[in-house]
Short mmCIF file of C-alpha atoms in Angstrom, two decimals:
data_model
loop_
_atom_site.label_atom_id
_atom_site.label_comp_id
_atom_site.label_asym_id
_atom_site.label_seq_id
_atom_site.Cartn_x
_atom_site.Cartn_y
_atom_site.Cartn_z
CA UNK A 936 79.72 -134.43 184.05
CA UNK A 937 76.75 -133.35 186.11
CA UNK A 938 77.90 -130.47 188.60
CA UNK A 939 77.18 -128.89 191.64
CA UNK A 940 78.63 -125.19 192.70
CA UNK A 941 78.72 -124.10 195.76
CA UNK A 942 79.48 -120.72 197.01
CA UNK A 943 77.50 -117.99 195.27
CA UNK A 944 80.20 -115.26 195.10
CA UNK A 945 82.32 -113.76 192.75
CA UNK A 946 84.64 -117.06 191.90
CA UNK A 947 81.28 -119.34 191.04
CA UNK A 948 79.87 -116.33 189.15
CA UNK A 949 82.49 -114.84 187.14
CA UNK A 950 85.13 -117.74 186.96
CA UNK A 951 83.42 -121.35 187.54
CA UNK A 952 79.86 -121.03 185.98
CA UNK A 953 80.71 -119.25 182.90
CA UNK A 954 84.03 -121.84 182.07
CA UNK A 955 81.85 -125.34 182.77
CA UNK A 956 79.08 -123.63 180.54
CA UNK A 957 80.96 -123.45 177.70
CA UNK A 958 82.36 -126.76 178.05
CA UNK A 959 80.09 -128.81 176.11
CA UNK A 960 80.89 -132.01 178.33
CA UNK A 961 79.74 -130.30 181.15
CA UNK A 962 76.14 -129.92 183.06
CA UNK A 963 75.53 -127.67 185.75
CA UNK A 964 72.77 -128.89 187.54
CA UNK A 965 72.84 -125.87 190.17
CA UNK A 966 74.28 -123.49 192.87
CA UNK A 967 73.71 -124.17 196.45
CA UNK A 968 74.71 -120.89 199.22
CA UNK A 969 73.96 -120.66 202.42
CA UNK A 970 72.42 -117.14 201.40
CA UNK A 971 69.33 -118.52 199.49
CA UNK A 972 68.73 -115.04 197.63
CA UNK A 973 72.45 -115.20 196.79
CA UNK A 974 72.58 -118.26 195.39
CA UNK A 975 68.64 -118.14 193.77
CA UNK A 976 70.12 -114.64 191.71
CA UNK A 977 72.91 -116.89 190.11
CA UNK A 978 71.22 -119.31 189.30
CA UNK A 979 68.48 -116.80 187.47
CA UNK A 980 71.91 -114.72 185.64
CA UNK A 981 72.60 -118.16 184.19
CA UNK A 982 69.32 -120.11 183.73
CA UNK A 983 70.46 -123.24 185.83
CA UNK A 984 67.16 -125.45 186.88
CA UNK A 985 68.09 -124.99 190.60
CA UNK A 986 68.74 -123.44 193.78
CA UNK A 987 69.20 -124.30 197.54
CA UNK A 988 71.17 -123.65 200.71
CA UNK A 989 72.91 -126.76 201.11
CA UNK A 990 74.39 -130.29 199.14
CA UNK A 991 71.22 -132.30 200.76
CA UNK A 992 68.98 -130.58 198.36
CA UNK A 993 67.19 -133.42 196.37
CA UNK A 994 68.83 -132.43 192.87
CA UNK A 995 71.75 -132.59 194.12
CA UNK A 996 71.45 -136.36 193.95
CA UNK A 997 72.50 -136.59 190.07
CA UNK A 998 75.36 -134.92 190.67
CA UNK A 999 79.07 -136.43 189.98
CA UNK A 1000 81.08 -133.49 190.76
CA UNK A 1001 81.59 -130.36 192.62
CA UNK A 1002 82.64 -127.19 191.91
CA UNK A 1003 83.91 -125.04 195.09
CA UNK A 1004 84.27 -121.28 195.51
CA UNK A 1005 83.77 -120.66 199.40
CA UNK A 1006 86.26 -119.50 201.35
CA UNK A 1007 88.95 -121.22 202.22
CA UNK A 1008 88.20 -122.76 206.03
CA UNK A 1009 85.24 -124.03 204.37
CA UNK A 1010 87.18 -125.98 201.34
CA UNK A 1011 87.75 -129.47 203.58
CA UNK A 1012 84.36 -130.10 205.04
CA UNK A 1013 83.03 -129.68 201.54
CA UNK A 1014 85.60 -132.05 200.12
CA UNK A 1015 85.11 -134.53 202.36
CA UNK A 1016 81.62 -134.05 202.02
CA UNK A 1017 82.49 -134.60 197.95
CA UNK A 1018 84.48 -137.73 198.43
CA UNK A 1019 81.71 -139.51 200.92
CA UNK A 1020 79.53 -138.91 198.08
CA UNK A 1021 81.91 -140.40 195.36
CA UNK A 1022 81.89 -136.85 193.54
CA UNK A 1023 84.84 -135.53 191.46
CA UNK A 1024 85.75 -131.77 192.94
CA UNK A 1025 86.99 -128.84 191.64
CA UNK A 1026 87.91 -126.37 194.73
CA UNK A 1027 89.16 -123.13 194.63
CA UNK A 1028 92.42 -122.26 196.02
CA UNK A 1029 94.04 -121.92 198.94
CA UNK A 1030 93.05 -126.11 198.65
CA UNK A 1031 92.21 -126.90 202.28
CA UNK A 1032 93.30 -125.72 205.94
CA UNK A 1033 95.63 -127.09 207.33
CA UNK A 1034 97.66 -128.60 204.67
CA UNK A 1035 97.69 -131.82 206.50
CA UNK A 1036 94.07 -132.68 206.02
CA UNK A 1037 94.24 -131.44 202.55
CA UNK A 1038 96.99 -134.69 201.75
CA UNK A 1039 94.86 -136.68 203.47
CA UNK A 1040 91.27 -135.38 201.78
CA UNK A 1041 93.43 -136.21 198.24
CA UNK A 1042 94.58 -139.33 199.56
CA UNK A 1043 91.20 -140.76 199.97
CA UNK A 1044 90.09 -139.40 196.65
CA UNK A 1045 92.29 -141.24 195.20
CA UNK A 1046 91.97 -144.52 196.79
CA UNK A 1047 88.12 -143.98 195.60
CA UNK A 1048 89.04 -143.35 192.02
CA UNK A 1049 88.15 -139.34 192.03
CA UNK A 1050 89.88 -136.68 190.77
CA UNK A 1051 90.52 -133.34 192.92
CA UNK A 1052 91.05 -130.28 191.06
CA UNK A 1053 92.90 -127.00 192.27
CA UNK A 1054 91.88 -123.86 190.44
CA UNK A 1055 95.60 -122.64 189.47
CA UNK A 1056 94.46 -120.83 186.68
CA UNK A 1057 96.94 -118.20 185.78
CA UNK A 1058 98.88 -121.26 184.64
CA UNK A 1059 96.03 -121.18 181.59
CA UNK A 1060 96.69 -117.12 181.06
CA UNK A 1061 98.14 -115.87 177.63
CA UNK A 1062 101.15 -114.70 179.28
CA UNK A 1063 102.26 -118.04 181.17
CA UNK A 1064 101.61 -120.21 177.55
CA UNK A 1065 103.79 -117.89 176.52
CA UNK A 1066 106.35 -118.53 178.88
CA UNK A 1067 105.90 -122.38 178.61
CA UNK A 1068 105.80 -122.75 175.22
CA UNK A 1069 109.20 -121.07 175.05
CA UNK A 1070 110.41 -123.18 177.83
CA UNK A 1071 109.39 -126.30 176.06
CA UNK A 1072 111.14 -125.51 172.84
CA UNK A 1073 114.49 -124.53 174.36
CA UNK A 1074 114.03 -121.08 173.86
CA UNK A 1075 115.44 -119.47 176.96
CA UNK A 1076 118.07 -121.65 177.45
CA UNK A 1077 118.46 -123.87 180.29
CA UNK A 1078 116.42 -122.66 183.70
CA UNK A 1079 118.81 -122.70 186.75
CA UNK A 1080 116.66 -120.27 188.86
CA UNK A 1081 113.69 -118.25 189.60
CA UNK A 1082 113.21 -115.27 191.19
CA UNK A 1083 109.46 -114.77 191.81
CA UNK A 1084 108.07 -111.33 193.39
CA UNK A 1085 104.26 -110.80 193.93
CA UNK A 1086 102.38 -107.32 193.96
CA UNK A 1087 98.73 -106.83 194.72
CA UNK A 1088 96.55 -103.84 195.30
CA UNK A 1089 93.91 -103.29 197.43
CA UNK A 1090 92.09 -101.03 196.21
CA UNK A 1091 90.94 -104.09 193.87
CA UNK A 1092 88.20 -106.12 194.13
CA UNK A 1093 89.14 -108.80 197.12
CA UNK A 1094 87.36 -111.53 198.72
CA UNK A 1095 85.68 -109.98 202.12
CA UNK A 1096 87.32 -113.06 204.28
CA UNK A 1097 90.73 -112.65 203.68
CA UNK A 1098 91.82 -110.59 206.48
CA UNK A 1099 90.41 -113.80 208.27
CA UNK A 1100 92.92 -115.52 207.12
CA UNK A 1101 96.38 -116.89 208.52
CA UNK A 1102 98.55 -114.22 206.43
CA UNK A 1103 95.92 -112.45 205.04
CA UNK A 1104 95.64 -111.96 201.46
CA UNK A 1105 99.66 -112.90 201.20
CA UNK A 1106 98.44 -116.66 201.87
CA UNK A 1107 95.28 -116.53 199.71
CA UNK A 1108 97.23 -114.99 196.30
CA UNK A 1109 100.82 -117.02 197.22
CA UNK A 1110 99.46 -120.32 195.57
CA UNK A 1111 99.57 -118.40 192.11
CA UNK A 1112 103.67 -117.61 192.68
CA UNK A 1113 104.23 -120.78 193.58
CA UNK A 1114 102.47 -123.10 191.22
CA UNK A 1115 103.55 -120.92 188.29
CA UNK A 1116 107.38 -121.64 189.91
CA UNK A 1117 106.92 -125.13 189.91
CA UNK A 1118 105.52 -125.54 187.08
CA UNK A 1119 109.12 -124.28 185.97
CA UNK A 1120 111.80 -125.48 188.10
CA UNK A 1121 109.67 -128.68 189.08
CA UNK A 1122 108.78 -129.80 192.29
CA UNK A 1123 109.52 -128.04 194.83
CA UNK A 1124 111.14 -128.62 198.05
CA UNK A 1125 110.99 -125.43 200.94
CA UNK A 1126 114.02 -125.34 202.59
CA UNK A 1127 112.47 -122.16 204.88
CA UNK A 1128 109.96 -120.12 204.49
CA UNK A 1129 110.17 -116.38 206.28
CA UNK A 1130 106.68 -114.36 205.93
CA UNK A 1131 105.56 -111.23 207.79
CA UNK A 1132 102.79 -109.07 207.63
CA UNK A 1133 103.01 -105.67 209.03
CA UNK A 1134 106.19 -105.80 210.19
CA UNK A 1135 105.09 -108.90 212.62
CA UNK A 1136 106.25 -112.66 211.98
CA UNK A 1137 103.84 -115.01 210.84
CA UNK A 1138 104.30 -117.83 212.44
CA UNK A 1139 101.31 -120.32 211.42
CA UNK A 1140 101.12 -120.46 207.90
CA UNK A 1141 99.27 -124.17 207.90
#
C-alpha cells in the first residue's frame, strides 16, 4: 500500500508514521498539512520523499490510501475526498461529524470496494489482549455486564482543538470506553445517553 498522511501533528508523528513504517507492506509516499513547515519537518524526522499543503499535490497521485490525523470536523471532507479518489483510509477517531454522514461516507466505501479504518487502538494495548485472551478462553466466566468509568488529566499532553468540540475532550476520548465495551458485551445498542460538562447538559452530542 502506497500512503498518504495528512495532518502533521502529534497522531501522524508519534502514532501513524512510525506504525506504517515498520510494516513492511506499507509505503509512505508523504505528509501533506496545511502548515507547509509543519508538515516539511515530518517529513525530514522520517526521510519520506515528500511534502505539500494539500491531497492535489502531484505525488499524491500513486497513492491508494490515506492515513488521517486532523481534527475531527475535518475527518469527512477528507474521507470523502478519499473515497472520490478510490483510496483505502485510515482516520483517526472521533470518525466523522455528525455521525450521520459518517454511515453514509462508509456506506459508499463500501459499495466502491474500500476499506475505512478507525484508529481504536487501545484495543491493540498489552492490557486489553490481556483481557481478551482471557475472555476467549473462558477464563472469567460468563460476561453479563460492564461497568466502564473513564479518567483523564489535563495536565497531559491534549490535542489544542478539543475544547472546540461538542463535549470537549469527554467526546474526543469516549470512543476508547466504548469500543473496548463492545468489543466485550458485543454490539451495542444505547438505550440513553446522559452527558454533562460543567455541571451543564450536553445536549448535541452528533
Amino acid at each position: 500500500s502506497r500512503l498518504t498522511c495528512v495532518g502533521a501533528g502529534w497522531a501522524t508523528g508519534e502514532r501513524h508514521v512510525p506504525a506504517l513504517l515498520r510494516n513492511p507492506g506499507a509505503r509512505v509516499l508523504g505528509v501533506v498539512d496545511k502548515h507547509p513547515e509543519r508538515a516539511q519537518a515530518l517529513a525530514l524526522r522520517y526521510d519520506l520523499p515528500h511534502s505539500g499543503v494539500s491531497l492535489d499535490e502531484p505525488w499524491t497521485s500513486d497513492a491508494t490510501c490515506l492515513a488521517v490525523g486532523t481534527p475531527p470536523w475535518t475527518h469527512g471532507d477528507l474521507l470523502e475526498a478519499a473515497v472520490d479518489r478510490g483510496w483505502h483510509c485510515l482516520c483517526e477517531k472521533p470518525f466523522v461529524l455528525p455521525s450521520t454522514r459518517g454511515t453514509e461516507l462508509a456506506r459508499r466505501a463500501a459499495d466502491a470496494g474500500l476499506v475505512v479504518g478507525v484508529v481504536h487502538n487501545f484495543q491493540f494495548s498489552r492490557a486489553a489482549s490481556r483481557l481478551f485472551d482471557l475472555l476467549d478462553r473462558g477464563r472469567l466466566g460468563r460476561i453479563e455486564s460492564v461497568y466502564g468509568f473513564q479518567l483523564s488529566n489535563h495536565r497531559r499532553r491534549l490535542p489544542h482543538w478539543y475544547r472546540d468540540l461538542p463535549g470537549g475532550l469527554f467526546l474526543d476520548e469516549t470512543p476508547h470506553l466504548l469500543y473496548l465495551i463492545r468489543r466485550v458485551l458485543g454490539d451495542l445498542e444505547p438505550r440513553m445517553i446522559d452527558a454533562r460538562l460543567d455541571g451543564a447538559e450536553i445536549r448535541d452530542l452528533t
